Amino acid sequence: MTNPTYEFTRAITRRPASSITDGLRAEDIGTPDLDKMLAAHADYVAALKSTGAEVIELPPLEAFPDAVFVEDTALCLPKGAVLMRPGAPSRLGEVAEMAPTLRQCYDEVREIKGPGFIEGGDILVTEREILVGRSARTDAAGVAELAEIVSDWGHSLREVFTPEGVLHFKTDCSLMDGETILSTKRLDASGCFEGYRVLHVAEGEEAAANAIRYNNLVLMAADFPRTAEMLDREGFEVVQISNTECAKLDGGMSCLSLRF
Ligand code: CIR
């Protein structure tokens, strides 16, 4: 790879639809409020744009309540994009909705054909490898199919596990720079980040682990002050975005964009 894996020129987002109230959730902790979600989404897009990047903002999709979480539909790499095959049946159709945009952006777009399943939220691209966590949404066959595709593009893929009860691998971790990962203690304890510098989110602030490094910024969910202070002390420029509504659907900072 030529550029660091946190330097991007573009991103794709999709505005939340009013059907967001029907979005998938592991546990019902309240119905998301569309207006609040739209306001937070606008702040998120503005933060990405403030780095100088172009943001392709796709329209809402009423038929797919979780379509705002675009990250799960594809993996964007320097040499091409890979269309995913979500393990949640209600989300499978989101991929065909994303495909035309990726075909406009990339010369090469490949796809996970199945029978396996894999979602983008389970994939962390670092400078040296692609880590994929198996989860309730990503199975061994999906990982194997992705491994074959990305090896053609010169990447090595390592399969890891997602902690029990956690939706996606990246629910619990994010890339901060070429060698640094932000992680929950519970995920780091699995040993999957050996050889990296790991920063732990503060105790009780586990939901802060799903952040994104996007050019000069770290976008993280608001209301996790001890983790934000720690990242600030470590020299990162942190932007805090309200995540109260996406959190009701188990979503965080990474799921709201495709970055390339
Ligand atoms: C789902 O369960 O699929 C959505 N409600 C949340 C998806 C979050 N995606 C992500 O973290 N990559």
mmCIF file of C-alpha atoms in Angstrom, residues 86-202:
data_model
loop_
_atom_site.group_PDB
_atom_site.id
_atom_site.type_symbol
_atom_site.label_atom_id
_atom_site.label_comp_id
_atom_site.label_asym_id
_atom_site.label_seq_id
_atom_site.Cartn_x
_atom_site.Cartn_y
_atom_site.Cartn_z
ATOM 1 C CA PRO A 86 -24.367 -9.398 5.021
ATOM 2 C CA GLY A 87 -25.258 -12.120 7.466
ATOM 3 C CA ALA A 88 -28.458 -10.276 8.440
ATOM 4 C CA PRO A 89 -31.100 -11.309 5.856
ATOM 5 C CA SER A 90 -32.863 -7.924 6.047
ATOM 6 C CA ARG A 91 -29.611 -6.230 4.980
ATOM 7 C CA LEU A 92 -28.667 -8.371 1.962
ATOM 8 C CA GLY A 93 -30.476 -6.050 -0.490
ATOM 9 C CA GLU A 94 -28.434 -3.025 0.646
ATOM 10 C CA VAL A 95 -25.453 -4.324 -1.323
ATOM 11 C CA ALA A 96 -27.137 -3.955 -4.736
ATOM 12 C CA GLU A 97 -28.069 -0.403 -3.745
ATOM 13 C CA MET A 98 -24.411 0.428 -3.030
ATOM 14 C CA ALA A 99 -22.896 -1.367 -6.039
ATOM 15 C CA PRO A 100 -23.509 1.297 -8.739
ATOM 16 C CA THR A 101 -21.784 4.009 -6.676
ATOM 17 C CA LEU A 102 -18.732 1.827 -6.094
ATOM 18 C CA ARG A 103 -18.609 0.918 -9.792
ATOM 19 C CA GLN A 104 -18.419 4.642 -10.584
ATOM 20 C CA CYS A 105 -15.563 5.097 -8.121
ATOM 21 C CA TYR A 106 -13.474 1.988 -8.865
ATOM 22 C CA ASP A 107 -12.245 0.215 -12.019
ATOM 23 C CA GLU A 108 -12.438 -3.086 -10.204
ATOM 24 C CA VAL A 109 -15.359 -4.150 -8.032
ATOM 25 C CA ARG A 110 -15.524 -7.773 -6.923
ATOM 26 C CA GLU A 111 -18.153 -9.475 -4.822
ATOM 27 C CA ILE A 112 -18.589 -12.111 -2.166
ATOM 28 C CA LYS A 113 -20.805 -14.584 -3.957
ATOM 29 C CA GLY A 114 -21.540 -16.931 -1.056
ATOM 30 C CA PRO A 115 -22.624 -19.288 0.319
ATOM 31 C CA GLY A 116 -20.719 -17.587 3.149
ATOM 32 C CA PHE A 117 -21.523 -14.285 4.809
ATOM 33 C CA ILE A 118 -19.385 -11.320 5.755
ATOM 34 C CA GLU A 119 -20.086 -7.721 6.861
ATOM 35 C CA GLY A 120 -17.715 -4.760 6.641
ATOM 36 C CA GLY A 121 -18.024 -4.065 10.367
ATOM 37 C CA ASP A 122 -15.985 -7.208 10.998
ATOM 38 C CA ILE A 123 -13.008 -6.018 8.926
ATOM 39 C CA LEU A 124 -10.145 -3.839 10.178
ATOM 40 C CA VAL A 125 -7.562 -2.809 7.575
ATOM 41 C CA THR A 126 -4.187 -1.973 9.102
ATOM 42 C CA GLU A 127 -0.907 -1.018 7.459
ATOM 43 C CA ARG A 128 0.338 -4.590 7.505
ATOM 44 C CA GLU A 129 -2.728 -6.839 7.190
ATOM 45 C CA ILE A 130 -6.483 -7.196 7.080
ATOM 46 C CA LEU A 131 -7.980 -8.488 10.321
ATOM 47 C CA VAL A 132 -11.373 -10.149 10.071
ATOM 48 C CA GLY A 133 -13.375 -11.170 13.113
ATOM 49 C CA ARG A 134 -15.828 -13.987 12.809
ATOM 50 C CA SER A 135 -19.158 -13.033 14.361
ATOM 51 C CA ALA A 136 -22.860 -13.806 14.184
ATOM 52 C CA ARG A 137 -22.762 -11.918 10.820
ATOM 53 C CA THR A 138 -19.464 -13.203 9.374
ATOM 54 C CA ASP A 139 -18.712 -16.896 8.939
ATOM 55 C CA ALA A 140 -15.691 -18.970 7.937
ATOM 56 C CA ALA A 141 -16.817 -19.324 4.312
ATOM 57 C CA GLY A 142 -17.272 -15.550 3.973
ATOM 58 C CA VAL A 143 -13.798 -14.941 5.409
ATOM 59 C CA ALA A 144 -12.261 -17.553 3.081
ATOM 60 C CA GLU A 145 -13.859 -15.977 0.026
ATOM 61 C CA LEU A 146 -12.608 -12.523 1.014
ATOM 62 C CA ALA A 147 -9.097 -13.901 1.697
ATOM 63 C CA GLU A 148 -8.885 -15.180 -1.856
ATOM 64 C CA ILE A 149 -9.948 -11.864 -3.369
ATOM 65 C CA VAL A 150 -7.640 -9.655 -1.302
ATOM 66 C CA SER A 151 -4.628 -11.913 -1.792
ATOM 67 C CA ASP A 152 -4.881 -11.104 -5.531
ATOM 68 C CA TRP A 153 -4.433 -7.462 -4.512
ATOM 69 C CA GLY A 154 -1.393 -8.202 -2.339
ATOM 70 C CA HIS A 155 -3.012 -8.170 1.118
ATOM 71 C CA SER A 156 -2.672 -10.808 3.781
ATOM 72 C CA LEU A 157 -5.754 -11.564 5.821
ATOM 73 C CA ARG A 158 -5.784 -12.874 9.389
ATOM 74 C CA GLU A 159 -8.903 -14.319 10.940
ATOM 75 C CA VAL A 160 -9.631 -13.441 14.558
ATOM 76 C CA PHE A 161 -12.614 -13.777 16.871
ATOM 77 C CA THR A 162 -15.161 -11.237 17.998
ATOM 78 C CA PRO A 163 -15.983 -11.387 21.727
ATOM 79 C CA GLU A 164 -19.234 -13.180 22.609
ATOM 80 C CA GLY A 165 -22.244 -10.883 22.498
ATOM 81 C CA VAL A 166 -20.437 -8.152 20.497
ATOM 82 C CA LEU A 167 -22.053 -7.353 17.126
ATOM 83 C CA HIS A 168 -18.952 -6.780 14.995
ATOM 84 C CA PHE A 169 -15.174 -7.044 15.435
ATOM 85 C CA LYS A 170 -14.876 -3.276 14.993
ATOM 86 C CA THR A 171 -17.557 -2.621 17.595
ATOM 87 C CA ASP A 172 -14.598 -3.110 19.942
ATOM 88 C CA CYS A 173 -11.621 -1.623 18.074
ATOM 89 C CA SER A 174 -10.381 0.956 15.575
ATOM 90 C CA LEU A 175 -7.203 1.918 13.786
ATOM 91 C CA MET A 176 -5.618 5.122 15.111
ATOM 92 C CA ASP A 177 -2.463 5.236 12.981
ATOM 93 C CA GLY A 178 -0.007 2.932 11.237
ATOM 94 C CA GLU A 179 0.821 0.996 14.363
ATOM 95 C CA THR A 180 -1.794 1.973 16.952
ATOM 96 C CA ILE A 181 -5.130 0.330 17.679
ATOM 97 C CA LEU A 182 -7.801 1.625 20.050
ATOM 98 C CA SER A 183 -9.453 -1.381 21.679
ATOM 99 C CA THR A 184 -11.555 -2.567 24.554
ATOM 100 C CA LYS A 185 -9.643 -4.570 27.125
ATOM 101 C CA ARG A 186 -11.886 -7.579 26.485
ATOM 102 C CA LEU A 187 -10.934 -7.726 22.792
ATOM 103 C CA ASP A 188 -7.240 -7.015 23.361
ATOM 104 C CA ALA A 189 -7.192 -9.873 25.906
ATOM 105 C CA SER A 190 -7.776 -12.290 23.017
ATOM 106 C CA GLY A 191 -4.216 -11.526 21.855
ATOM 107 C CA CYS A 192 -5.287 -10.513 18.355
ATOM 108 C CA PHE A 193 -3.270 -7.276 18.407
ATOM 109 C CA GLU A 194 0.119 -8.720 19.299
ATOM 110 C CA GLY A 195 2.815 -6.583 17.707
ATOM 111 C CA TYR A 196 0.655 -3.437 17.594
ATOM 112 C CA ARG A 197 0.620 -0.551 20.052
ATOM 113 C CA VAL A 198 -2.757 -0.838 21.769
ATOM 114 C CA LEU A 199 -4.567 1.974 23.588
ATOM 115 C CA HIS A 200 -7.432 0.838 25.812
ATOM 116 C CA VAL A 201 -10.689 2.737 26.071
ATOM 117 C CA ALA A 202 -11.481 3.770 29.647
#
